[in-house]
Short mmCIF file of C-alpha atoms and ligand atoms in Angstrom, two decimals:
data_model
loop_
_atom_site.label_atom_id
_atom_site.label_comp_id
_atom_site.label_asym_id
_atom_site.label_seq_id
_atom_site.Cartn_x
_atom_site.Cartn_y
_atom_site.Cartn_z
CA ILE A 109 30.91 -106.66 -158.03
CA PRO A 110 33.59 -108.29 -160.19
CA ALA A 111 32.35 -109.05 -163.74
CA SER A 112 33.42 -112.58 -163.30
CA SER A 113 30.77 -113.13 -160.72
CA VAL A 114 27.93 -112.50 -163.11
CA VAL A 115 26.64 -115.90 -163.94
CA ASP A 116 25.93 -116.39 -167.66
CA ALA A 117 22.35 -117.39 -166.83
CA ALA A 118 21.09 -116.91 -170.41
CA SER A 119 23.59 -119.45 -171.77
CA ARG A 120 22.73 -121.95 -169.13
CA ALA A 121 19.05 -121.46 -169.77
CA ALA A 122 19.62 -122.19 -173.41
CA LEU A 123 20.31 -125.81 -172.60
CA ALA A 124 17.64 -126.24 -170.00
CA LEU A 125 14.17 -127.59 -170.51
CA PRO A 126 11.36 -125.41 -169.15
CA ARG A 127 10.45 -125.78 -165.51
CA ASN A 128 7.64 -128.35 -165.10
CA CYS A 129 8.06 -129.48 -168.65
CA THR A 130 5.18 -131.79 -169.60
CA PHE A 131 6.94 -133.21 -172.61
CA ALA A 132 9.48 -136.01 -172.73
CA GLU A 133 12.84 -134.40 -173.33
CA SER A 134 13.47 -135.81 -176.81
CA ASP A 135 9.97 -134.71 -177.91
CA TRP A 136 10.51 -131.18 -176.49
CA ARG A 137 13.80 -130.78 -178.37
CA ALA A 138 12.27 -131.98 -181.67
CA LEU A 139 9.43 -129.50 -181.32
CA ALA A 140 11.34 -126.51 -180.07
CA THR A 141 13.02 -125.75 -183.36
CA HIS A 142 9.73 -125.00 -185.18
CA TRP A 143 7.83 -121.71 -185.40
CA TYR A 144 4.46 -121.38 -183.53
CA PRO A 145 1.95 -118.50 -183.26
CA VAL A 146 1.66 -117.23 -179.64
CA ALA A 147 -0.34 -114.04 -179.93
CA PHE A 148 -2.35 -111.80 -182.28
CA ALA A 149 -0.26 -108.95 -183.65
CA SER A 150 -2.96 -106.60 -182.23
CA GLU A 151 -2.10 -107.91 -178.70
CA VAL A 152 1.51 -106.91 -178.91
CA MET A 153 1.53 -103.13 -178.98
CA ASP A 154 3.13 -100.80 -176.37
CA LYS A 155 3.28 -103.32 -173.53
CA PRO A 156 5.06 -106.63 -173.16
CA PHE A 157 2.78 -109.56 -173.70
CA ALA A 158 3.19 -112.92 -171.79
CA ALA A 159 2.60 -116.21 -173.61
CA CYS A 160 3.40 -119.85 -172.99
CA LEU A 161 4.86 -122.11 -175.65
CA LEU A 162 5.94 -125.76 -175.12
CA ASP A 163 5.85 -124.99 -171.35
CA GLU A 164 8.24 -122.16 -171.70
CA ARG A 165 7.08 -118.75 -170.43
CA VAL A 166 7.74 -116.24 -173.19
CA VAL A 167 7.47 -112.46 -173.41
CA VAL A 168 6.83 -110.83 -176.70
CA TYR A 169 7.23 -107.03 -177.37
CA ARG A 170 7.47 -104.49 -180.07
CA ILE A 171 10.35 -102.01 -180.48
CA SER A 172 10.32 -98.55 -181.93
CA ASP A 173 10.55 -99.66 -185.63
CA GLY A 174 7.51 -101.79 -185.10
CA SER A 175 9.38 -105.04 -185.33
CA VAL A 176 8.78 -107.72 -182.69
CA ARG A 177 11.17 -109.34 -180.22
CA ALA A 178 10.68 -112.41 -178.08
CA ALA A 179 12.64 -113.63 -175.01
CA LYS A 180 12.26 -116.11 -172.18
CA ASP A 181 9.96 -114.28 -169.72
CA ILE A 182 12.62 -113.98 -167.05
CA CYS A 183 15.08 -111.43 -165.82
CA PHE A 184 18.12 -113.22 -164.69
CA HIS A 185 18.76 -110.73 -161.87
CA ARG A 186 16.10 -111.97 -159.49
CA GLY A 187 13.73 -113.94 -161.75
CA ALA A 188 11.00 -111.46 -162.27
CA PRO A 189 8.95 -111.97 -165.46
CA MET A 190 9.90 -109.27 -168.09
CA SER A 191 6.16 -109.28 -169.14
CA MET A 192 5.53 -107.36 -165.92
CA GLY A 193 7.76 -104.60 -167.18
CA SER A 194 7.53 -101.96 -169.85
CA VAL A 195 8.96 -101.03 -173.17
CA GLU A 196 10.56 -97.63 -174.03
CA GLY A 197 11.94 -97.21 -177.55
CA ASP A 198 14.04 -100.17 -178.23
CA GLU A 199 14.49 -101.18 -174.54
CA ILE A 200 12.53 -103.50 -172.34
CA ILE A 201 12.64 -102.56 -168.75
CA CYS A 202 12.34 -105.05 -165.87
CA ALA A 203 9.57 -104.06 -163.37
CA TYR A 204 11.55 -105.05 -160.19
CA HIS A 205 14.89 -103.16 -160.25
CA GLY A 206 14.58 -101.27 -163.57
CA LEU A 207 17.31 -103.10 -165.53
CA ARG A 208 17.07 -102.04 -169.13
CA TYR A 209 17.79 -104.45 -172.04
CA ASN A 210 18.38 -103.27 -175.65
CA ASP A 211 16.78 -104.90 -178.70
CA ALA A 212 19.44 -107.63 -178.76
CA GLY A 213 18.61 -108.46 -175.06
CA GLN A 214 21.90 -106.98 -173.64
CA CYS A 215 21.55 -105.25 -170.36
CA VAL A 216 22.49 -101.52 -170.94
CA CYS A 217 21.49 -99.96 -167.67
CA ILE A 218 21.43 -100.95 -164.02
CA PRO A 219 19.77 -97.86 -162.33
CA ALA A 220 21.26 -98.82 -158.83
CA HIS A 221 24.79 -98.23 -160.34
CA PRO A 222 24.48 -95.48 -163.03
CA GLY A 223 27.61 -95.38 -165.26
CA GLY A 224 28.97 -98.70 -163.74
CA ALA A 225 30.34 -101.44 -165.87
CA ILE A 226 27.83 -104.04 -167.08
CA SER A 227 28.85 -107.54 -168.02
CA PRO A 228 28.08 -108.56 -171.58
CA ARG A 229 26.86 -111.73 -169.99
CA LEU A 230 24.00 -109.89 -168.28
CA ARG A 231 21.37 -110.34 -170.95
CA LEU A 232 17.99 -111.82 -171.76
CA HIS A 233 17.57 -115.17 -173.38
CA MET A 234 16.28 -114.01 -176.76
CA LEU A 235 14.12 -116.11 -178.95
CA GLY A 236 13.19 -116.06 -182.62
CA ALA A 237 10.20 -113.72 -183.30
CA GLN A 238 8.33 -112.62 -186.40
CA GLU A 239 4.96 -111.39 -187.51
CA ALA A 240 2.85 -113.03 -190.20
CA TYR A 241 -0.87 -113.48 -191.08
CA GLY A 242 -1.85 -111.14 -188.23
CA LEU A 243 0.01 -113.23 -185.65
CA ILE A 244 3.25 -113.15 -183.72
CA TRP A 245 5.36 -116.29 -184.15
CA VAL A 246 8.05 -117.58 -181.81
CA GLN A 247 10.86 -120.16 -182.20
CA LEU A 248 12.38 -121.34 -178.99
CA VAL A 249 15.46 -123.01 -180.43
CA GLU A 250 17.16 -121.51 -183.52
CA ASP A 251 16.98 -123.50 -186.69
CA ALA A 252 17.30 -121.51 -189.98
CA THR A 253 15.69 -124.31 -191.96
CA ALA A 254 12.30 -124.15 -190.10
CA LYS A 255 9.72 -122.32 -192.15
CA LEU A 256 6.31 -120.86 -191.48
CA PRO A 257 3.19 -122.50 -193.11
CA VAL A 258 2.36 -120.79 -196.32
CA LEU A 259 -0.78 -118.56 -196.58
CA ASP A 260 -0.02 -116.20 -199.52
CA GLU A 261 -3.66 -115.28 -199.71
CA TRP A 262 -3.25 -113.26 -196.44
CA ASN A 263 -1.49 -110.57 -198.39
CA ASP A 264 -3.48 -110.89 -201.61
CA PRO A 265 -5.91 -108.01 -202.32
CA ASP A 266 -8.23 -110.38 -204.22
CA TYR A 267 -9.01 -112.08 -200.93
CA ILE A 268 -10.67 -110.99 -197.69
CA GLN A 269 -8.86 -111.92 -194.51
CA VAL A 270 -10.63 -112.97 -191.32
CA LEU A 271 -9.02 -113.70 -187.94
CA PRO A 272 -11.32 -115.37 -185.47
CA ASP A 273 -10.64 -115.38 -181.76
CA ALA A 274 -8.12 -117.92 -180.39
CA VAL A 275 -9.60 -121.03 -178.90
CA ASP A 276 -7.99 -122.70 -175.79
CA ILE A 277 -8.28 -126.43 -176.06
CA ALA A 278 -7.55 -128.95 -173.30
CA ALA A 279 -6.02 -131.41 -175.68
CA ALA A 280 -2.75 -132.34 -177.36
CA SER A 281 -1.88 -130.30 -180.48
CA GLY A 282 -1.48 -133.57 -182.45
CA ARG A 283 -5.03 -134.72 -181.58
CA GLN A 284 -6.40 -131.40 -182.68
CA ILE A 285 -4.68 -131.37 -186.03
CA GLU A 286 -5.57 -134.86 -186.73
CA GLY A 287 -9.18 -134.05 -186.09
CA PHE A 288 -8.89 -131.12 -188.55
CA LEU A 289 -7.54 -133.60 -191.25
CA ASP A 290 -10.32 -136.20 -190.53
CA VAL A 291 -12.83 -136.55 -193.32
CA ALA A 292 -15.01 -139.36 -191.78
CA HIS A 293 -16.50 -137.23 -188.93
CA PHE A 294 -18.48 -134.57 -190.86
CA SER A 295 -21.81 -136.45 -190.67
CA PHE A 296 -21.55 -136.98 -186.92
CA ILE A 297 -19.66 -134.15 -185.20
CA HIS A 298 -20.66 -131.51 -187.68
CA LYS A 299 -24.30 -132.52 -188.36
CA GLU A 300 -25.54 -129.16 -186.90
CA SER A 301 -23.22 -127.06 -188.98
CA PHE A 302 -22.32 -128.39 -192.50
CA GLY A 303 -22.23 -132.19 -192.23
CA GLU A 304 -24.90 -134.32 -193.88
CA GLU A 305 -26.34 -137.10 -191.63
CA ASP A 306 -27.18 -139.38 -194.49
CA ASN A 307 -23.93 -138.81 -196.42
CA ALA A 308 -21.25 -140.53 -194.29
CA PHE A 309 -19.50 -142.33 -197.10
CA VAL A 310 -15.92 -141.39 -197.66
CA PRO A 311 -14.72 -141.89 -201.32
CA GLU A 312 -11.07 -142.98 -201.74
CA TYR A 313 -8.67 -140.12 -201.94
CA ASN A 314 -4.95 -139.60 -202.39
CA VAL A 315 -2.28 -138.47 -200.11
CA THR A 316 1.04 -137.12 -201.62
CA THR A 317 3.97 -136.50 -199.26
CA LYS A 318 6.18 -133.39 -199.34
CA PRO A 319 9.22 -132.55 -197.30
CA ASP A 320 7.32 -130.74 -194.52
CA GLY A 321 4.17 -132.95 -194.54
CA PHE A 322 1.69 -134.07 -197.16
CA ILE A 323 -1.18 -133.02 -199.32
CA ALA A 324 -4.48 -134.83 -199.44
CA ASP A 325 -7.05 -134.10 -202.13
CA TYR A 326 -10.47 -135.06 -200.89
CA ILE A 327 -13.41 -134.92 -203.29
CA SER A 328 -16.92 -135.69 -202.07
CA THR A 329 -20.50 -134.46 -202.32
CA VAL A 330 -20.45 -132.95 -198.80
CA SER A 331 -21.11 -129.29 -199.15
CA ASN A 332 -19.09 -126.83 -197.14
CA TYR A 333 -22.06 -124.32 -196.75
CA ALA A 334 -23.61 -123.82 -193.41
CA HIS A 335 -27.10 -125.42 -193.24
CA GLY A 336 -29.65 -122.83 -194.02
CA TYR A 337 -27.18 -120.72 -196.11
CA LYS A 338 -28.72 -118.91 -199.04
CA HIS A 339 -27.22 -121.27 -201.70
CA LEU A 340 -26.72 -124.98 -201.55
CA GLY A 341 -24.33 -125.15 -204.51
CA PRO A 342 -25.28 -126.60 -207.89
CA PRO A 343 -26.89 -130.05 -207.66
CA GLY A 344 -24.25 -132.84 -207.96
CA PHE A 345 -21.48 -130.37 -207.31
CA LEU A 346 -18.27 -132.17 -206.25
CA TRP A 347 -16.57 -130.55 -203.34
CA HIS A 348 -12.83 -130.48 -203.51
CA ARG A 349 -11.11 -130.08 -200.20
CA ARG A 350 -7.24 -129.95 -200.26
CA PHE A 351 -5.55 -130.51 -196.90
CA GLU A 352 -1.82 -129.47 -196.70
CA THR A 353 0.04 -130.21 -193.54
CA TYR A 354 3.05 -128.39 -192.24
CA LEU A 355 4.64 -130.58 -189.55
CA PRO A 356 4.34 -130.64 -186.67
CA PHE A 357 1.10 -128.69 -185.92
CA ALA A 358 -0.22 -126.73 -188.76
CA ALA A 359 -2.49 -127.65 -191.66
CA LYS A 360 -4.14 -125.58 -194.42
CA LEU A 361 -7.54 -126.51 -195.79
CA THR A 362 -8.53 -125.09 -199.22
CA VAL A 363 -12.12 -125.62 -200.19
CA PHE A 364 -12.90 -125.05 -203.92
CA PHE A 365 -16.35 -123.47 -203.90
CA PRO A 366 -18.51 -123.09 -207.01
CA ASN A 367 -17.51 -119.35 -207.09
CA GLY A 368 -14.02 -119.20 -205.50
CA GLN A 369 -11.69 -120.48 -202.92
CA LEU A 370 -11.71 -120.59 -199.05
CA HIS A 371 -8.44 -121.05 -197.23
CA ILE A 372 -8.40 -122.06 -193.53
CA LEU A 373 -5.07 -122.23 -191.85
CA ASN A 374 -5.41 -124.41 -188.62
CA LEU A 375 -2.48 -123.44 -186.38
CA ALA A 376 -2.35 -125.55 -183.15
CA SER A 377 0.11 -123.81 -180.84
CA PRO A 378 1.36 -126.26 -178.25
CA VAL A 379 1.08 -124.44 -174.87
CA SER A 380 2.05 -127.74 -173.17
CA ALA A 381 1.75 -131.39 -174.00
CA ARG A 382 -1.99 -131.39 -173.44
CA LYS A 383 -2.93 -127.77 -173.90
CA THR A 384 -3.38 -126.15 -177.25
CA ARG A 385 -4.09 -122.54 -178.27
CA LEU A 386 -5.70 -122.59 -181.66
CA PHE A 387 -5.29 -119.75 -184.21
CA VAL A 388 -7.21 -119.97 -187.43
CA PRO A 389 -6.57 -117.17 -190.16
CA ILE A 390 -9.10 -117.49 -192.92
CA CYS A 391 -9.09 -116.09 -196.46
CA ARG A 392 -11.61 -116.18 -199.34
CA ASN A 393 -11.99 -114.57 -202.68
CA PHE A 394 -15.79 -114.78 -203.02
CA ASP A 395 -18.90 -113.51 -201.23
CA LYS A 396 -16.66 -110.68 -200.21
CA ASP A 397 -19.56 -108.45 -199.28
CA SER A 398 -21.32 -110.98 -197.03
CA PRO A 399 -21.02 -110.16 -193.38
CA LEU A 400 -17.80 -111.22 -191.64
CA GLN A 401 -19.76 -112.05 -188.50
CA ALA A 402 -21.44 -114.92 -190.32
CA THR A 403 -18.02 -116.32 -191.20
CA LEU A 404 -16.82 -115.93 -187.59
CA ASP A 405 -19.96 -117.43 -186.24
CA PHE A 406 -19.81 -120.43 -188.53
CA ASN A 407 -16.09 -121.05 -187.89
CA HIS A 408 -16.65 -120.80 -184.17
CA GLN A 409 -19.55 -123.32 -184.34
CA VAL A 410 -17.45 -125.83 -186.36
CA PHE A 411 -14.45 -125.68 -184.16
CA ALA A 412 -16.55 -125.88 -180.98
CA GLU A 413 -17.99 -129.09 -182.39
CA ASP A 414 -14.52 -130.46 -182.86
CA GLN A 415 -13.32 -129.22 -179.52
CA GLU A 416 -16.00 -131.18 -177.56
CA ILE A 417 -14.74 -134.58 -178.87
CA VAL A 418 -11.01 -133.73 -179.09
CA GLU A 419 -10.90 -132.82 -175.37
CA GLN A 420 -12.38 -136.27 -174.51
CA GLN A 421 -10.18 -138.56 -176.61
CA TYR A 422 -7.68 -140.86 -174.88
CA PRO A 423 -4.93 -141.58 -174.53
CA GLU A 424 -4.48 -137.83 -174.55
CA ASP A 425 -1.22 -137.92 -176.49
CA LEU A 426 -1.57 -138.82 -180.12
CA PRO A 427 -0.41 -142.51 -180.38
CA LEU A 428 2.31 -142.60 -183.00
CA ASP A 429 2.78 -146.38 -182.81
CA LEU A 430 0.51 -147.31 -185.77
CA HIS A 431 -0.65 -150.51 -184.05
CA ALA A 432 -1.90 -148.54 -180.98
CA GLU A 433 -5.34 -147.71 -182.55
CA ALA A 434 -7.42 -149.20 -185.31
CA HIS A 435 -7.71 -147.60 -188.69
CA PHE A 436 -9.89 -147.79 -191.86
CA PRO A 437 -9.27 -146.42 -195.39
CA ALA A 438 -10.72 -142.99 -194.74
CA ASP A 439 -7.93 -142.54 -192.19
CA ARG A 440 -5.20 -142.29 -194.84
CA SER A 441 -4.44 -138.70 -193.92
CA SER A 442 -4.17 -139.41 -190.25
CA LEU A 443 -1.77 -142.33 -190.81
CA ALA A 444 0.36 -139.99 -193.00
CA TYR A 445 0.26 -137.41 -190.26
CA ARG A 446 1.29 -139.91 -187.50
CA LYS A 447 4.09 -141.24 -189.71
CA GLY A 448 5.23 -137.65 -190.35
CA LEU A 449 5.48 -136.94 -186.65
CA ALA A 450 7.20 -140.24 -185.95
CA ALA A 451 9.81 -139.37 -188.66
CA MET A 452 10.50 -136.09 -186.83
CA GLY A 453 11.68 -138.24 -183.88
CA LEU A 454 8.56 -137.57 -181.86
CA GLY A 455 6.58 -139.93 -179.71
CA ARG A 456 9.35 -142.23 -178.59
CA SER A 457 8.51 -141.42 -175.06
CA PHE A 458 4.86 -140.35 -175.12
CA THR A 459 3.12 -141.88 -172.21
CA ALA A 460 -0.69 -142.26 -171.77
FE1 FES B 105 14.83 -107.74 -163.04
FE2 FES B 105 15.90 -107.27 -160.67
S1 FES B 105 14.70 -108.89 -161.22
S2 FES B 105 15.92 -106.01 -162.48
CO1 CO B 106 -14.17 -131.28 -187.53
#
């Protein structure tokens, strides 16, 4: 076969939207340059792992030095998913005809033609991949300015680190994040967990913008302890919750407890326009000997309470036209969030 007949499928695929893309093209392109978690580090060991991000099928795998690689989950020979294959040393091997690709995605072996020339254009479409906070992160379209959300406490020995199971949510990532930032729903949606039915008042709070989002400092008397927890906090204690967003779909909540700090990193990974895989690494520097299971159970309960409402909101896509829904002063954070997404160029073509 003349080398010129090898179609440079990886290059063409770089420009193409995913098959059956559920996003408007301009939204997909604005989102695809950011980093999102797609798997737990512990799920990507000796076998390739299949994930889906922004409707793109992705394979993630680990080579011999322990570092991770990601590629579009397709072998351009006959379209088999690379996630059906295997990894040996630094090479990923397609399950169908055994083509082997090196750690840069270049095909280095065609078993049907041992020793034959291999076109440099026969390669996988490689993607950005990195490991942080116990998770594997992928970037579909390269952009060196895109950064991960910051969770320094994950590597701080003064903290314990907890990684609850991922939650699959049938809702847009923007709706999920906005719910995480919402401070007016505690008394209603979270009345079984930590909310206080008779304490719905939302005091005024400030929102400060930063280049990749904003910070909201919310101070109220609503405790962050689970109902029935051994302490209730000192009487009259003012609970400070700091929300820090990392556009488009990440937000960190720091709760200042009487005896330390709790950090919850809410990472909404956009599987498609209306499907979200939620990862939530948690760190705290107090109550370090209390059982982790209690933290996992409490976290699970709170996010399940949110999921129930977030999956039923409509329109399903977060409206970025500020006149599309009504707002009151407690919604300062969500308005800042919607403005931040609109400034990224998103939402021009969201449809209900
Ligand atoms: Fe992958 Fe043929 S489809 S080697
Ligand atoms: Co909530």
